[in-house]
CSV table of C-alpha atoms and ligand atoms in Angstrom, one decimal:
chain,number,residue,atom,x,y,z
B,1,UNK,CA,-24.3,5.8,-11.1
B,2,UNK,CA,-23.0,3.1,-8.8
B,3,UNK,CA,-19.2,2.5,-9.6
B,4,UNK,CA,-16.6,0.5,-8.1
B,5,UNK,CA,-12.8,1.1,-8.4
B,6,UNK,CA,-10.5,-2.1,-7.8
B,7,UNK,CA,-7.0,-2.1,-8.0
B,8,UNK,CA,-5.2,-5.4,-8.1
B,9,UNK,CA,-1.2,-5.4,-7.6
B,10,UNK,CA,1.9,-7.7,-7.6
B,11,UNK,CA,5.5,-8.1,-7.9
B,12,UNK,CA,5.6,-10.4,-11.2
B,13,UNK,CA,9.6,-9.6,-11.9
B,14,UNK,CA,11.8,-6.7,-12.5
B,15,UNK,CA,15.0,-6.0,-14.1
B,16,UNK,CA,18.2,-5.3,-12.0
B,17,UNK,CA,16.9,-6.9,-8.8
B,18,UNK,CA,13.9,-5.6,-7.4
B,19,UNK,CA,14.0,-2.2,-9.5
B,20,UNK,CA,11.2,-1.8,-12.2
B,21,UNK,CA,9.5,-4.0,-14.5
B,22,UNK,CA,10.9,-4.6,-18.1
B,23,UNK,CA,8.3,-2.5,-20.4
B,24,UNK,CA,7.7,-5.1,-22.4
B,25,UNK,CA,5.9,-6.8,-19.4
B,26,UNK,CA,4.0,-3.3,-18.4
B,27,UNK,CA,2.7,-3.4,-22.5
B,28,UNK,CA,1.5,-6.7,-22.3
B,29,UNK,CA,-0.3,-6.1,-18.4
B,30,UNK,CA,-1.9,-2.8,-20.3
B,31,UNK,CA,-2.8,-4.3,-23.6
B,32,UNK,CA,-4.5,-7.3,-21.7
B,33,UNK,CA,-6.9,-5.3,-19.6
B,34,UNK,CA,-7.4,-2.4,-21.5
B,35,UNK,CA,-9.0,-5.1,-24.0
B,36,UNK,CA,-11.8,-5.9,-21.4
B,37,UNK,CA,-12.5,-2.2,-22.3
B,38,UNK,CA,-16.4,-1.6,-23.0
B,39,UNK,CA,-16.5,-5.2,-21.8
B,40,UNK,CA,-15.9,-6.3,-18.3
B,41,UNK,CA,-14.4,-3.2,-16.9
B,42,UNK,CA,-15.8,0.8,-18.0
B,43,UNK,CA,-11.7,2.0,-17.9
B,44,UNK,CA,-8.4,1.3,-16.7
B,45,UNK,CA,-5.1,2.4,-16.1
B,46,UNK,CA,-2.2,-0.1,-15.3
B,47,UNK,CA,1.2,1.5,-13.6
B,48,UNK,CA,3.8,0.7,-11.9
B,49,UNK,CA,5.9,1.8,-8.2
B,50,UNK,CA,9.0,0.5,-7.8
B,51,UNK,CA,9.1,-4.0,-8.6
B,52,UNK,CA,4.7,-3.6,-8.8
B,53,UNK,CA,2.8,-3.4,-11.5
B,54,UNK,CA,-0.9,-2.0,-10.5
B,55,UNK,CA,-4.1,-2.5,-12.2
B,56,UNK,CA,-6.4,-0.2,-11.6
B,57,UNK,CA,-9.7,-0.8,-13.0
B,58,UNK,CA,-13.5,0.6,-12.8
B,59,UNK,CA,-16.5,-1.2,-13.1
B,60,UNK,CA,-20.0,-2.0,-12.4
B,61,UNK,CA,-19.6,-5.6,-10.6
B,62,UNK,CA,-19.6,-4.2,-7.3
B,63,UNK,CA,-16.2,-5.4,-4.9
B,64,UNK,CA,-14.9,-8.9,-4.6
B,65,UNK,CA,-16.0,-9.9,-8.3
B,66,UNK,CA,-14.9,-13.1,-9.4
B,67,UNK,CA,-14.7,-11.9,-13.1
B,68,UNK,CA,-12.7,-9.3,-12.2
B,69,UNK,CA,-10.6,-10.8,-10.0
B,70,UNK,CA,-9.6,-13.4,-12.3
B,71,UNK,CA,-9.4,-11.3,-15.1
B,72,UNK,CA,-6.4,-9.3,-13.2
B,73,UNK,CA,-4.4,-12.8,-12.2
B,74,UNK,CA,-4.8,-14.4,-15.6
B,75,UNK,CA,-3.2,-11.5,-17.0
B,76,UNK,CA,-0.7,-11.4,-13.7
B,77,UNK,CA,-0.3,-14.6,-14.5
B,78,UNK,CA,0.8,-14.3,-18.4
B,79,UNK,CA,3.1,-11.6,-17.2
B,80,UNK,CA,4.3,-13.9,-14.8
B,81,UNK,CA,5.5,-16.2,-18.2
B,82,UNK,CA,6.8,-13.7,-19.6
B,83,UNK,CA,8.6,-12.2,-17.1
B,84,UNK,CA,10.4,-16.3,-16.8
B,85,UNK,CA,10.7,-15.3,-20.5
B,86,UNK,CA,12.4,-12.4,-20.2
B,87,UNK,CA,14.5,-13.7,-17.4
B,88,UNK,CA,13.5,-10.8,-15.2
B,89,UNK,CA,14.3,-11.3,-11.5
B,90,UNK,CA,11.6,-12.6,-9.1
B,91,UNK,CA,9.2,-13.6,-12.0
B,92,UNK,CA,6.0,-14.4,-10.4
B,93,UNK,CA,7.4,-14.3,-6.9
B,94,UNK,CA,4.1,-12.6,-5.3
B,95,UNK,CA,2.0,-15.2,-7.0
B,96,UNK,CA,2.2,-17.4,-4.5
B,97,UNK,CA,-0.8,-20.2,-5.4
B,98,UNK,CA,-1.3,-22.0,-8.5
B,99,UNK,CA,-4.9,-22.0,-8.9
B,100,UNK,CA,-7.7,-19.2,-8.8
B,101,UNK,CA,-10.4,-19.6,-6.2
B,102,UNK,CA,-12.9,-16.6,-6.7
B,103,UNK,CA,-10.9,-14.1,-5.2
B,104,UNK,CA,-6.9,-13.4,-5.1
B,105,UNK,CA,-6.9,-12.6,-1.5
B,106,UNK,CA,-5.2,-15.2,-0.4
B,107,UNK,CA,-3.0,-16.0,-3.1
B,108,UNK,CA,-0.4,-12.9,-3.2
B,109,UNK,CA,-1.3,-9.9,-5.0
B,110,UNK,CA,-2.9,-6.6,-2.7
B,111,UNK,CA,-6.3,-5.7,-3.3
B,112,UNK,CA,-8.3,-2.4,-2.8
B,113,UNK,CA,-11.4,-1.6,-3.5
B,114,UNK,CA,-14.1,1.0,-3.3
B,115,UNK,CA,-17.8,0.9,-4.7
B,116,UNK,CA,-19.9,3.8,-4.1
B,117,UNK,CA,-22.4,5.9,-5.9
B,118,UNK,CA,-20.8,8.3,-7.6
B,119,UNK,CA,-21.2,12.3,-6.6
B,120,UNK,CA,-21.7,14.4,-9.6
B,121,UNK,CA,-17.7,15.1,-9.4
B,122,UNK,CA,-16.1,12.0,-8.1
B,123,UNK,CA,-12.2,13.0,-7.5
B,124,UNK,CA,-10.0,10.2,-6.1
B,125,UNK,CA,-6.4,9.6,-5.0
B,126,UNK,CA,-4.5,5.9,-5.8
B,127,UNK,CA,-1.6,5.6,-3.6
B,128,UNK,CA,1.1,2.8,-4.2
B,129,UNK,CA,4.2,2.1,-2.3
B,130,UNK,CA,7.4,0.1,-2.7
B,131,UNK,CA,9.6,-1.4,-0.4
B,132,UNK,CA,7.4,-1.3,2.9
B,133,UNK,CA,4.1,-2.8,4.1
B,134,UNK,CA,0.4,-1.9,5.1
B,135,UNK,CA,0.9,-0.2,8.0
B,136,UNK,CA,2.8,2.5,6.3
B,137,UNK,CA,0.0,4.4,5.8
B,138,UNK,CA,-1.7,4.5,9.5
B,139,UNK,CA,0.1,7.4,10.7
B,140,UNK,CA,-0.8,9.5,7.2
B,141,UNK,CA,-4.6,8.5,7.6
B,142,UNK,CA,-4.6,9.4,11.5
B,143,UNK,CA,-3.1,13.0,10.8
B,144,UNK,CA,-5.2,13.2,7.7
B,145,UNK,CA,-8.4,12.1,8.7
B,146,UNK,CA,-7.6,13.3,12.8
B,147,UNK,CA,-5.6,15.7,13.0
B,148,UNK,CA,-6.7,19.3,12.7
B,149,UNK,CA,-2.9,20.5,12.5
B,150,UNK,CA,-2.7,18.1,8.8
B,151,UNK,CA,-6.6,18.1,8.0
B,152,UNK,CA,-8.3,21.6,8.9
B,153,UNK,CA,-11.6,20.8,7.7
B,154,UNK,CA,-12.2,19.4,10.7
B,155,UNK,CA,-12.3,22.4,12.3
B,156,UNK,CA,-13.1,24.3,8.9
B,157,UNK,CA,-16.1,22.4,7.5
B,158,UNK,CA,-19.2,21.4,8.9
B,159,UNK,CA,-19.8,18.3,6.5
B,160,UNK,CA,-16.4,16.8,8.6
B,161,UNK,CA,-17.3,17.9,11.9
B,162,UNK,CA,-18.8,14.6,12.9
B,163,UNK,CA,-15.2,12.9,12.1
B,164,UNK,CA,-14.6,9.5,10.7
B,165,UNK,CA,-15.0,6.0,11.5
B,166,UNK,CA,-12.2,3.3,11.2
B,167,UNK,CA,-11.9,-0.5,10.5
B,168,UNK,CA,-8.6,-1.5,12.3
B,169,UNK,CA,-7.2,-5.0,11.4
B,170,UNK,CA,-5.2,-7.2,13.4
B,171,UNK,CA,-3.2,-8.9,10.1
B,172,UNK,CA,-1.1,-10.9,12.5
B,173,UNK,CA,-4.5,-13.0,13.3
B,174,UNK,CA,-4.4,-15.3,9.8
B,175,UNK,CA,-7.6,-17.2,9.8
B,176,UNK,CA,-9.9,-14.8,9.2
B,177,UNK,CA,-10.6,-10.6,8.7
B,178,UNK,CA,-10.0,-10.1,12.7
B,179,UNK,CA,-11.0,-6.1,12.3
B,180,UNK,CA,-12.3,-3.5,15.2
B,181,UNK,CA,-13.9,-0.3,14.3
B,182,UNK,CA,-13.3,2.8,16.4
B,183,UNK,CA,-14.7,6.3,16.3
B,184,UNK,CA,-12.5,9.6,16.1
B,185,UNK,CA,-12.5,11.8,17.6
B,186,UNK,CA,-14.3,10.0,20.4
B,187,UNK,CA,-11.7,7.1,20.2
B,188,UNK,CA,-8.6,8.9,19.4
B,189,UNK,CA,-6.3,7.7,21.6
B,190,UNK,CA,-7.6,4.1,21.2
B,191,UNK,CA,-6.9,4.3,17.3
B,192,UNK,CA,-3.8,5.9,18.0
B,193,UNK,CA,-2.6,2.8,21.0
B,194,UNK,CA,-3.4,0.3,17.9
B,195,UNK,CA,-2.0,2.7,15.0
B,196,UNK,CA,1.5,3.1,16.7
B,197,UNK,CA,1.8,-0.9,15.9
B,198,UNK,CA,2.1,-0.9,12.5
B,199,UNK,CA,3.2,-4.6,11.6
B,200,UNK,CA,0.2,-5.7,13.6
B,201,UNK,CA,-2.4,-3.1,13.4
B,202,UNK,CA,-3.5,-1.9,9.9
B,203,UNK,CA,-6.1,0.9,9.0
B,204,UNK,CA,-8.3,-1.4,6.2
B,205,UNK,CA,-11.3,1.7,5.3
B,206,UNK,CA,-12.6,5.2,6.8
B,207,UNK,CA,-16.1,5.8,6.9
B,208,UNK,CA,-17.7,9.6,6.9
B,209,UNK,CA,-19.5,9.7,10.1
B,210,UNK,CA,-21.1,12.5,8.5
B,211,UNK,CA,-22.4,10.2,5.5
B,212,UNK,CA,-21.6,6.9,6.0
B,213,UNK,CA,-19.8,6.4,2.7
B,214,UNK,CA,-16.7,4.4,2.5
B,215,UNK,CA,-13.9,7.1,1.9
B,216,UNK,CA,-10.6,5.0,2.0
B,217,UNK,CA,-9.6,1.4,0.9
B,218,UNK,CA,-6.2,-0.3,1.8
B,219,UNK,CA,-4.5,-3.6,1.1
B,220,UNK,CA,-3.9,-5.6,4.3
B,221,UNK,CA,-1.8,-8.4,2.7
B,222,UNK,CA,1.0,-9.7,4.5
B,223,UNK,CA,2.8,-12.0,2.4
B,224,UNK,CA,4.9,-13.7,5.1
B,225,UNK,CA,1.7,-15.0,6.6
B,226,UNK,CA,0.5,-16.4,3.6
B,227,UNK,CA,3.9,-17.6,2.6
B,228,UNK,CA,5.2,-19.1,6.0
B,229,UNK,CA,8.7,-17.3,4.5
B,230,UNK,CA,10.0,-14.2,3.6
B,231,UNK,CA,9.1,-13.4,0.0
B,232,UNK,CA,9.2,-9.8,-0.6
B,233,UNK,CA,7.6,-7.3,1.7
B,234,UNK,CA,3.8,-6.3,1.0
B,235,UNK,CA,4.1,-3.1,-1.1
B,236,UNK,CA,0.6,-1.2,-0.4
B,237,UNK,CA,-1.4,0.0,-2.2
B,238,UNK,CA,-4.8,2.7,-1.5
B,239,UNK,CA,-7.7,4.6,-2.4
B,240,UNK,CA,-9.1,7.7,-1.2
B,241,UNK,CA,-12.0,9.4,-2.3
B,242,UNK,CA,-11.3,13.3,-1.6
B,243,UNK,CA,-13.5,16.8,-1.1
B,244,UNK,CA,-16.8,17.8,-0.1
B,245,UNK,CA,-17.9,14.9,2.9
B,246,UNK,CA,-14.4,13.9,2.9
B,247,UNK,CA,-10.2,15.7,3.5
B,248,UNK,CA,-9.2,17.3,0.8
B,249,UNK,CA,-6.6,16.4,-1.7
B,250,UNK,CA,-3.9,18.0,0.1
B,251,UNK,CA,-4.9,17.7,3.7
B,252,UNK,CA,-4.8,13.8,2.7
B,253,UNK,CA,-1.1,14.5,1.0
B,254,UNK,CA,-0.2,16.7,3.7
B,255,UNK,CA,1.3,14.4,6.0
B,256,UNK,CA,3.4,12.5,3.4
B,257,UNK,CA,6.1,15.7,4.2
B,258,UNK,CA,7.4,14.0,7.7
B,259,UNK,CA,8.8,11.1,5.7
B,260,UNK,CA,8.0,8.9,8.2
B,261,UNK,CA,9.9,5.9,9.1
B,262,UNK,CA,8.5,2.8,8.0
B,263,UNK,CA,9.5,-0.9,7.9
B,264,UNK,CA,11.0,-2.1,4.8
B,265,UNK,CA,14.0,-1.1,2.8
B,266,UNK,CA,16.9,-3.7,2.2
B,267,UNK,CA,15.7,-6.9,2.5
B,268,UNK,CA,12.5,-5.7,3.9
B,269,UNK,CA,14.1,-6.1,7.5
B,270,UNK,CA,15.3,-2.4,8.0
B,271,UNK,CA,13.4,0.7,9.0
B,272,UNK,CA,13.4,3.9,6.4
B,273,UNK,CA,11.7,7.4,6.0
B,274,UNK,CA,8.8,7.0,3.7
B,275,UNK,CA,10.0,8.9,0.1
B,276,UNK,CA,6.7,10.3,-1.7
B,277,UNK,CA,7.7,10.1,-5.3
B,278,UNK,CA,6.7,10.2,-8.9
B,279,UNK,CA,4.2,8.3,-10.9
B,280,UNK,CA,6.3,5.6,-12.1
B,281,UNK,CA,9.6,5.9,-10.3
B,282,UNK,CA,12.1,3.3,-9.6
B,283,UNK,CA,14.1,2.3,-6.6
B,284,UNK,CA,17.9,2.4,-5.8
B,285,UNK,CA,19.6,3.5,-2.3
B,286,UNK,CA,19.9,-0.2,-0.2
B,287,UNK,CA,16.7,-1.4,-2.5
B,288,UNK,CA,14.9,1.8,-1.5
B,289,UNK,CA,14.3,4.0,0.5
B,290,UNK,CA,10.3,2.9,0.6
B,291,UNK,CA,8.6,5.0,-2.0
B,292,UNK,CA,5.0,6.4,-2.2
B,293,UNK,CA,3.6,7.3,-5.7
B,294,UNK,CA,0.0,9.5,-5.7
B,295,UNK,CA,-2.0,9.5,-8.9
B,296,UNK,CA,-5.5,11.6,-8.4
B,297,UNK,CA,-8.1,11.1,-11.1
B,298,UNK,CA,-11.8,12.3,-11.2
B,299,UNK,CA,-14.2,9.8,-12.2
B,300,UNK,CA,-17.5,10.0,-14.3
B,301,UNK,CA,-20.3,7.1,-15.1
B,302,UNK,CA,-16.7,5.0,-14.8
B,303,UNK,CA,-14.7,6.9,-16.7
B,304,UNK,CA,-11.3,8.2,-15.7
B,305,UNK,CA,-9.4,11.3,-16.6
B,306,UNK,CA,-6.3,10.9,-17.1
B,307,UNK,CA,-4.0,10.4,-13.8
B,308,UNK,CA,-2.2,13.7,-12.2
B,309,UNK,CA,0.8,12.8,-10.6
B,310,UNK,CA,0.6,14.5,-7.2
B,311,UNK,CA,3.7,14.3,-5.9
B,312,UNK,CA,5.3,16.1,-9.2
B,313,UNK,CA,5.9,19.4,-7.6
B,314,UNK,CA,8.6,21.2,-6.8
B,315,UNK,CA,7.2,21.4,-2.9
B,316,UNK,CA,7.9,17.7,-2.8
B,317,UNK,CA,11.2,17.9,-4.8
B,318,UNK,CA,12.1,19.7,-1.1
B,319,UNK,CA,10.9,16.8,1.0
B,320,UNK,CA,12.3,14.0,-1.1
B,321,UNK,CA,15.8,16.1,-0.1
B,322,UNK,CA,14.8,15.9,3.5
B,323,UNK,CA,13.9,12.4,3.5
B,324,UNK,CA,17.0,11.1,2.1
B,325,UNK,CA,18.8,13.1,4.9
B,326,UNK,CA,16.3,10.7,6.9
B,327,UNK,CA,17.6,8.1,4.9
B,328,UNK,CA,21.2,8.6,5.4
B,329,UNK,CA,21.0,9.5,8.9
B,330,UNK,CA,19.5,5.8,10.0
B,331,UNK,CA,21.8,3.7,7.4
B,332,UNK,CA,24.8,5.2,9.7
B,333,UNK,CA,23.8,2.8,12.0
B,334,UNK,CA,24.1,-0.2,9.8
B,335,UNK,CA,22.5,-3.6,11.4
B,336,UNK,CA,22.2,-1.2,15.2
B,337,UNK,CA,19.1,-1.2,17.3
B,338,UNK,CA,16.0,0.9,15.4
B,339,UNK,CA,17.6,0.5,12.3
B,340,UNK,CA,16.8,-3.0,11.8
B,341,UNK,CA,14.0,-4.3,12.5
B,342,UNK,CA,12.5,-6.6,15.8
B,343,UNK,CA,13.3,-10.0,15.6
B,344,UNK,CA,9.4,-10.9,15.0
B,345,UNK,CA,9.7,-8.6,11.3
B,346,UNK,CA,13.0,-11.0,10.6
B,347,UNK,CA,11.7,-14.9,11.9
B,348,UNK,CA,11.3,-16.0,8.9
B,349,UNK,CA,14.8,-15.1,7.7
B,350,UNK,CA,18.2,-16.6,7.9
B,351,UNK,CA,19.2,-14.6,10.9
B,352,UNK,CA,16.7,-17.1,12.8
B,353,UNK,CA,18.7,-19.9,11.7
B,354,UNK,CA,21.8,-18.2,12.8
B,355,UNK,CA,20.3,-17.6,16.0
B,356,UNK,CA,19.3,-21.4,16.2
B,357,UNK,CA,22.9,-22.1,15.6
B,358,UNK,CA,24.6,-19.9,18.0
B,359,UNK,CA,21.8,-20.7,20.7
B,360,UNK,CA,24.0,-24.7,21.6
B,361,UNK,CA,27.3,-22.5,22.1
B,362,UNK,CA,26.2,-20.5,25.1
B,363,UNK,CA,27.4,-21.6,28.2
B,364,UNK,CA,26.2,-21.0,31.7
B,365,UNK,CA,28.4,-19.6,34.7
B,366,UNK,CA,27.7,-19.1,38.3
A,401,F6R,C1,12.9,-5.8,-0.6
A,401,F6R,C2,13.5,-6.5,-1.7
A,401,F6R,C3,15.0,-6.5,-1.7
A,401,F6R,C4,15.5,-7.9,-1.6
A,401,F6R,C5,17.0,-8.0,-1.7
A,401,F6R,C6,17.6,-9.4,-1.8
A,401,F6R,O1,11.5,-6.0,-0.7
A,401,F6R,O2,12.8,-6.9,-2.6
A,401,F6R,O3,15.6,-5.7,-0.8
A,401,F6R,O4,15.1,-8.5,-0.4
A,401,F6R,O5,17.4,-7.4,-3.0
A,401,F6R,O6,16.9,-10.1,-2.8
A,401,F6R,P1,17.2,-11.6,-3.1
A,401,F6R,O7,17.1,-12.4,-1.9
A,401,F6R,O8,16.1,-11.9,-4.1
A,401,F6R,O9,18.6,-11.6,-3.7
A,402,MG,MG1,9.4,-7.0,-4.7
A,403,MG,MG1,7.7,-4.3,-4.5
């Protein structure tokens, strides 16, 4: 059976700040799709990481659906009034247009999507962060797609020997999808030059070599570009279809145990170590640190199992205490050098305006 997965996401409000959405909003998100059940969409499951609330749906209308697509921002939408309602903080700040056009890129929420024919077991891994942006996830997909020391089958399994292909995209480029595809291993260190530029350079999908089928889907949104302001950093979210042709479920996981540091955190203007977390967690430390959540399902003729929380073990309970050394260790230097970010991540804040303002008081002196 051929079966897409989409997931649709967006910060419609949360209580606190930018902590977690009230549940009354997550009731009415879930009871709105979940009644396209047997209808529009096969099954559902609607979450939340952090300030976004995901909705993750499977169907048979192949990617970019109209029906689909507006079915997830109506009900973003109604939970965009009732978040007003509610008086939760930032209602309907990542809904950044008024009206629908046949797709929400474009108009705030992340999209991912993945439509493929489905193997007679069809195991797959939704990944959602908070408090960061798309290129958080290149350097987890280089090691886990690249990297022999994070994904052995490469060297272990003959249906990953070939390696994988990857569609690069510049999201600094606005006007259109400006994307590059690059082979690994033949192109390593070509994927790797563009990978270690993560606010510029975003990993969109892998391809198998080995079978051609699309194994991973991220969002690429960058909200400042559609904005022409700060609103809120991107949040991303990803699929990835796992085993046989493809890593395995923990060679994909296995690089979340650096903790990387990513941009994000306060403001979305500082850098942080990437936390992997629960299904459902909130955020706290200077509005983070950026979180990761992992929920792996297996799929059949569109129907999901329920979701396993993969970063609910007491192996990651261990990294999230090394990461908020991480964490602790770069907030000792406040506002200083690496710890915030380049001026180019922070133009379209207030410090640019200070900047302006302090630029007329220099003087020059021989
Ligand atoms: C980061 C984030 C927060 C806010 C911060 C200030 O993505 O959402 O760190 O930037 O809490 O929020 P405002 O300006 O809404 O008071
Ligand atoms: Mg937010
Ligand atoms: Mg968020």
């Amino acid at each position: 059976m051929r079966t897409t997965v989409t997931v649709i996401k967006a910060d419609i409000g949360s209580i606190g700040g930018h902590l977690k959405p009230s549940e009354g909003l997550l009731k009415l998100v879930k009871s709105r799709v979940e009644a396209e059940k047997g209808k529009l969409i096969i099954d559902c499951y609607v979450s939340h990481t952090g300030d976004d609330i995901a909705i993750l749906c499977t169907h048979n209308k192949g990617k970019n659906s109209s029906e689909i697509h507006k079915m997830a921002w109506d009900t973003l939408m109604e939970g965009a009034n009732l978040a007003k309602k509610q008086g939760l903080y930032g209602a309907g700040q990542d809904l950044l247009k008024d009206a629908f056009s046949g797709n929400v890129k474009g108009l705030g929420p992340a999209v991912a999507e993945l439509e493929f024919d489905e193997r007679p077991n069809e195991p797959f891994l939704f990944f959602a962060a908070d408090k960061t942006d798309p290129g958080a996830y290149n350097l987890p997909l280089y090691l886990g797609f690249c990297d022999p020391m994070h994904c052995s089958g490469l060297i272990l399994s003959s249906k990953m020997a070939k390696g994988f292909r990857f569609e690069i995209m510049d999201v600094s480029y606005t006007e259109k999808d400006r994307i590059i595809t690059l082979n690994a291993p033949e192109e390593l260190y070509d994927i790797a030059a563009l990978l270690r530029d993560p606010e510029r350079f975003v990993v969109a999908a892998v391809y198998s070599k080995e079978s051609g089928e699309q194994v991973t889907a991220a969002s690429t949104t960058r909200l400042h570009n559609i904005a022409g302001k700060y609103v809120g950093k991107d949040d991303p979210i990803m699929l990835v279809r796992v085993q046989g042709n493809f890593p395995a479920t923990g060679e994909v996981l296995s690089p979340y145990a650096l903790g990387h540091y990513v941009a994000g955190f306060m403001r979305g203007s500082h850098n942080g170590p990437l936390m992997p977390v629960k299904l459902n967690s909130t955020i706290s430390y200077f509005d983070g640190p950026p979180v990761v959540s992992c929920a792996a399902f297996c799929v059949h003729e569109g129907h999901l199992t329920e979701a396993v929380d993969a970063f609910d073990h007491p192996f990651w309970d261990y990294v999230r205490q090394e990461v908020s050394k991480k964490g602790i260790e770069i907030r000792r230097q406040g506002f200083f050098g690496n710890a915030m970010l380049p001026m180019s991540e922070l133009e379209y804040g207030g410090i640019a305006d200070k900047l302006r303002g302090l630029e007329e008081r220099f003087v020059t002196k021989d």
